[in-house]
């Protein structure tokens, strides 16, 4: 049995990644209908993927015989469209962030619970096989006491006419909202909840109103510290999308696992026990081992995880509570940057 999905927002990430991956790889999910306000984009997606049931309004889509909705529209529409879907009795997987404001996301979670519907957030990077293994290593104590982590996601994003991510009214924020949310989510998944944040957010290169430059310090409840850096003004070729995790018994260093692609490169160093002080402070590179895993499709896996939940399985790691938590952390970061001080989450 498969869950029947409708897609709201057939361009962008849905067309590039989610729709083709679900059609090719999903085991518990099928996409049977599309909706987009852009007639040309809608027609192109329908033709590309062989999905003939297309609509120009959310109301029309929700009258389809579907079980769930994947929302991939601009952020400004997430609240209204999710609310419409939940009120129509449809389960929802919504792209991040869930809404423009924390209060809106809280309302949506309450509505989903009231209507006994499944509600998730599209943090697909939790389904990268390397991130899953890193999470297992940490939980198994391979790193000893967690001490520090860094997550980077960067792209070059110059001003583009009509780009909804480049205005606060439609995207909510810039590099932090669009990319930093994934980084913060991964580090909280690894280390637990953040207790305190300090953010530096600026627009130093481009001419749009949202931040193109973002660096964030995190302090976790377990005492560990973290660093998240996101930029819209660093060339794609220059950014390694680094992920680093350190503990008292070792470290994990990765590149290109953070992003839309399912693979990456990961090196691990695990010590049997915590070392004593070495006055010479020798660094032995041969102690590092490369981790080799078979990549799996991120977007198909996250949709299938939601479908499994809808079909009676366990709550996935991307339930909407995770999305709400992430919004609260980002709201604290924006507040920190505005007030130029550390802020408690």
XYZ file of C-alpha atoms in Angstrom:
345
model
C 0.000 0.000 0.000
C 1.233 3.470 -0.892
C 0.294 6.900 0.412
C -1.111 9.140 -2.330
C 0.562 12.554 -2.332
C -0.269 15.889 -3.881
C 2.421 18.539 -4.352
C 1.882 22.247 -3.731
C 4.619 24.185 -5.508
C 5.702 22.100 -8.498
C 8.787 24.162 -9.360
C 11.970 24.716 -7.363
C 13.066 21.978 -4.988
C 10.015 19.852 -5.770
C 10.876 19.640 -9.444
C 14.648 19.421 -8.977
C 14.697 16.794 -6.267
C 11.559 15.635 -4.472
C 9.244 14.645 -7.325
C 11.834 12.761 -9.413
C 13.249 10.980 -6.353
C 9.838 9.882 -5.089
C 8.817 8.639 -8.520
C 12.041 6.676 -8.915
C 12.927 5.448 -5.440
C 9.999 5.684 -2.996
C 8.510 2.431 -1.745
C 5.579 3.732 0.273
C 4.702 6.925 -1.611
C 3.252 7.982 -4.948
C 2.621 11.464 -6.338
C -0.668 11.680 -8.202
C -1.399 15.417 -8.452
C 0.427 18.751 -8.729
C -0.485 22.356 -7.954
C 1.293 25.594 -8.813
C 0.145 29.158 -9.472
C 2.607 29.346 -12.380
C 0.815 27.681 -15.285
C 3.997 27.293 -17.310
C 5.945 25.688 -14.462
C 3.003 23.422 -13.700
C 2.689 22.232 -17.281
C 6.426 21.639 -17.534
C 6.499 19.545 -14.358
C 3.449 17.542 -15.402
C 5.005 16.771 -18.767
C 8.421 15.947 -17.316
C 7.067 13.467 -14.785
C 3.934 12.172 -16.457
C 1.538 13.459 -13.802
C -1.622 14.568 -15.666
C -3.706 15.753 -12.701
C -2.717 19.411 -12.316
C -4.305 22.399 -10.592
C -3.770 26.131 -10.287
C -5.316 26.471 -6.807
C -4.867 24.708 -3.484
C -8.627 24.237 -3.186
C -8.711 22.228 -6.419
C -5.780 20.047 -5.355
C -7.369 19.274 -1.995
C -10.448 17.917 -3.745
C -8.272 15.207 -5.274
C -8.319 11.704 -3.803
C -5.033 12.193 -1.955
C -3.907 11.237 1.546
C -1.160 13.789 2.073
C 0.317 17.024 0.767
C 3.930 18.023 0.269
C 4.256 21.819 0.457
C 7.207 23.293 -1.437
C 5.942 26.809 -2.084
C 7.626 30.038 -0.881
C 7.735 30.360 2.907
C 5.126 33.136 2.981
C 2.487 30.605 1.878
C 3.395 27.734 4.212
C 1.074 28.747 7.030
C -2.038 29.286 4.921
C -1.519 26.260 2.682
C -0.690 23.923 5.570
C -3.763 25.142 7.422
C -5.928 24.529 4.357
C -4.559 21.013 3.960
C -5.006 20.119 7.626
C -8.533 21.495 7.654
C -9.257 19.347 4.597
C -8.120 16.246 6.470
C -4.784 15.788 4.673
C -1.491 14.872 6.292
C 1.287 17.378 5.575
C 5.018 17.424 4.927
C 6.068 21.079 4.706
C 9.354 22.517 3.567
C 11.252 24.543 6.147
C 10.515 26.812 7.867
C 6.947 25.837 8.712
C 5.810 29.459 8.694
C 7.081 33.019 8.901
C 6.420 33.277 12.655
C 6.767 30.886 15.573
C 3.183 31.581 16.667
C 1.894 30.427 13.276
C 3.840 27.176 13.504
C 2.489 26.563 17.007
C -1.048 27.024 15.695
C -0.430 24.526 12.891
C 0.857 21.874 15.283
C -2.200 22.322 17.473
C -4.465 21.981 14.432
C -2.728 18.796 13.276
C -3.061 17.265 16.735
C -6.697 18.319 17.016
C -7.503 16.699 13.653
C -5.380 13.604 14.387
C -3.194 14.231 11.341
C 0.498 13.634 10.714
C 2.593 16.777 10.247
C 6.272 16.873 9.332
C 9.034 19.262 8.300
C 11.316 18.591 5.321
C 14.733 18.316 6.980
C 15.955 15.781 4.450
C 19.598 16.040 5.577
C 18.745 13.840 8.548
C 18.419 11.054 5.967
C 21.949 11.331 4.603
C 23.490 7.929 5.417
C 26.647 9.606 6.693
C 24.707 11.831 9.067
C 22.811 8.799 10.317
C 26.089 7.003 11.016
C 27.582 10.072 12.721
C 24.518 10.215 14.961
C 25.040 6.525 15.837
C 28.723 7.099 16.610
C 27.867 9.935 18.987
C 25.088 7.974 20.699
C 27.390 4.965 21.059
C 29.983 7.110 22.824
C 32.628 6.694 20.132
C 33.644 10.343 20.544
C 33.554 10.323 24.315
C 32.129 13.526 25.746
C 30.836 15.794 22.949
C 32.826 19.030 22.933
C 32.349 20.976 19.709
C 30.668 20.821 16.295
C 30.644 22.961 13.167
C 28.202 22.909 10.251
C 28.570 24.956 7.063
C 26.224 25.400 4.108
C 27.033 28.040 1.537
C 26.151 29.023 -2.029
C 26.558 32.038 -4.290
C 23.170 33.723 -4.612
C 23.321 37.138 -6.327
C 20.271 39.368 -6.742
C 17.678 37.792 -9.040
C 14.474 39.629 -10.040
C 11.491 37.966 -8.381
C 13.557 35.639 -6.173
C 11.341 35.078 -3.119
C 14.235 34.072 -0.860
C 15.701 37.560 -1.223
C 12.855 39.435 0.493
C 11.769 39.141 4.118
C 8.073 39.212 3.266
C 8.223 36.050 1.156
C 11.239 34.164 2.535
C 11.408 35.323 6.131
C 15.178 35.677 6.130
C 18.325 35.070 4.119
C 21.270 32.690 4.443
C 20.391 31.714 8.022
C 16.732 30.971 7.313
C 17.342 29.216 4.019
C 20.487 27.223 4.800
C 21.395 27.729 8.441
C 18.205 26.026 9.575
C 19.561 22.709 8.236
C 22.887 23.220 10.000
C 21.288 24.083 13.330
C 18.950 21.115 13.002
C 21.794 18.674 12.353
C 23.828 19.893 15.314
C 20.823 19.709 17.635
C 20.107 16.201 16.352
C 23.684 15.228 17.195
C 24.178 17.083 20.493
C 20.702 17.849 21.822
C 18.968 21.147 22.386
C 20.713 24.504 22.204
C 20.647 26.561 25.391
C 22.135 29.843 24.206
C 23.018 31.502 20.892
C 24.954 34.482 19.569
C 24.539 35.519 15.945
C 26.305 37.868 13.542
C 24.045 38.541 10.541
C 24.867 41.063 7.816
C 24.302 41.956 4.180
C 27.763 42.921 3.000
C 27.897 41.926 -0.674
C 24.497 41.881 -2.342
C 21.804 44.538 -2.535
C 18.768 42.655 -1.258
C 17.295 43.123 2.222
C 17.955 39.688 3.757
C 21.319 38.623 5.171
C 23.940 37.241 2.802
C 26.400 36.616 5.658
C 25.672 34.603 8.802
C 27.846 33.164 11.568
C 26.325 31.723 14.720
C 27.728 30.484 18.024
C 25.735 27.803 19.853
C 25.948 26.517 23.406
C 24.196 23.200 23.984
C 22.517 22.025 27.164
C 25.101 19.233 27.490
C 27.853 21.868 27.712
C 29.215 21.401 24.193
C 29.626 24.360 21.863
C 28.965 24.791 18.161
C 29.478 27.017 15.162
C 27.227 27.436 12.114
C 28.292 29.465 9.066
C 26.142 30.249 6.040
C 26.845 32.617 3.153
C 25.120 33.743 -0.028
C 28.356 35.444 -1.183
C 30.934 32.654 -1.339
C 31.383 30.853 -4.696
C 29.947 27.358 -4.795
C 33.314 25.984 -5.889
C 35.001 27.498 -2.828
C 32.686 26.065 -0.174
C 33.263 22.547 1.129
C 30.083 22.504 3.230
C 32.104 21.270 6.161
C 30.754 19.221 9.044
C 33.037 18.678 12.036
C 32.258 16.916 15.309
C 34.765 16.663 18.173
C 34.793 14.841 21.485
C 37.229 13.808 24.204
C 37.995 10.522 22.398
C 38.122 11.552 18.764
C 36.566 13.430 15.899
C 34.584 13.170 12.673
C 35.306 15.521 9.777
C 33.174 15.601 6.639
C 32.729 17.639 3.498
C 29.774 17.860 1.109
C 27.487 15.715 3.243
C 25.557 18.913 4.043
C 23.563 19.805 0.953
C 21.048 18.401 -1.510
C 23.239 15.540 -2.730
C 23.102 12.225 -0.845
C 26.827 11.477 -0.593
C 29.920 13.227 0.690
C 33.277 12.341 2.212
C 33.813 11.503 5.885
C 36.914 10.766 7.964
C 36.844 9.424 11.530
C 39.308 9.206 14.373
C 38.312 7.170 17.426
C 40.558 6.515 20.438
C 40.051 3.612 22.819
C 40.399 5.943 25.770
C 40.999 9.581 26.552
C 44.695 10.416 26.209
C 46.922 11.996 28.782
C 48.756 15.228 28.171
C 51.407 15.114 25.425
C 53.807 18.037 25.694
C 54.903 17.511 22.072
C 51.267 17.572 20.886
C 51.921 15.201 17.970
C 49.334 15.019 15.190
C 49.308 11.579 13.511
C 47.324 11.781 10.294
C 47.500 8.010 9.731
C 45.094 7.523 12.637
C 42.206 8.834 10.521
C 40.001 6.339 8.688
C 37.752 7.168 5.751
C 34.137 6.093 6.134
C 32.629 4.557 2.988
C 28.853 4.175 2.736
C 26.428 3.738 -0.153
C 24.431 6.964 -0.633
C 20.627 6.791 -0.544
C 18.138 9.343 -1.959
C 17.411 11.962 0.707
C 14.078 13.272 -0.555
C 12.528 9.900 -1.308
C 13.575 8.663 2.127
C 12.020 11.608 3.977
C 8.725 11.286 2.073
C 8.693 7.524 2.668
C 9.329 8.127 6.379
C 6.237 10.324 6.484
C 4.258 7.752 4.499
C 5.277 5.001 6.905
C 4.014 7.158 9.783
C 0.730 7.791 7.997
C 0.345 4.058 7.398
C 0.648 3.363 11.114
C 4.386 3.275 11.674
C 6.508 5.175 14.164
C 6.846 8.953 14.255
C 9.769 9.957 12.025
C 12.748 12.069 13.008
C 11.274 14.949 10.964
C 7.994 15.477 12.830
C 6.752 19.072 12.906
C 7.866 19.434 16.525
C 11.402 19.464 15.136
C 10.447 22.243 12.747
C 8.913 24.305 15.535
C 11.977 23.821 17.713
C 14.188 24.961 14.835
C 12.113 28.097 14.320
C 12.472 28.991 17.989
C 16.257 28.661 17.781
C 16.439 30.777 14.622
C 14.185 33.417 16.188
C 16.627 33.610 19.113
C 19.544 33.996 16.679
C 17.868 36.862 14.833
C 17.110 38.493 18.162
C 20.716 38.053 19.237
C 21.989 39.711 16.075
C 19.579 42.627 16.466
C 20.370 43.167 20.146
C 24.096 42.313 19.849
C 24.083 39.927 22.797
C 23.744 36.260 23.637
C 20.144 35.070 23.837
C 18.694 32.087 25.679
C 16.536 29.776 23.567
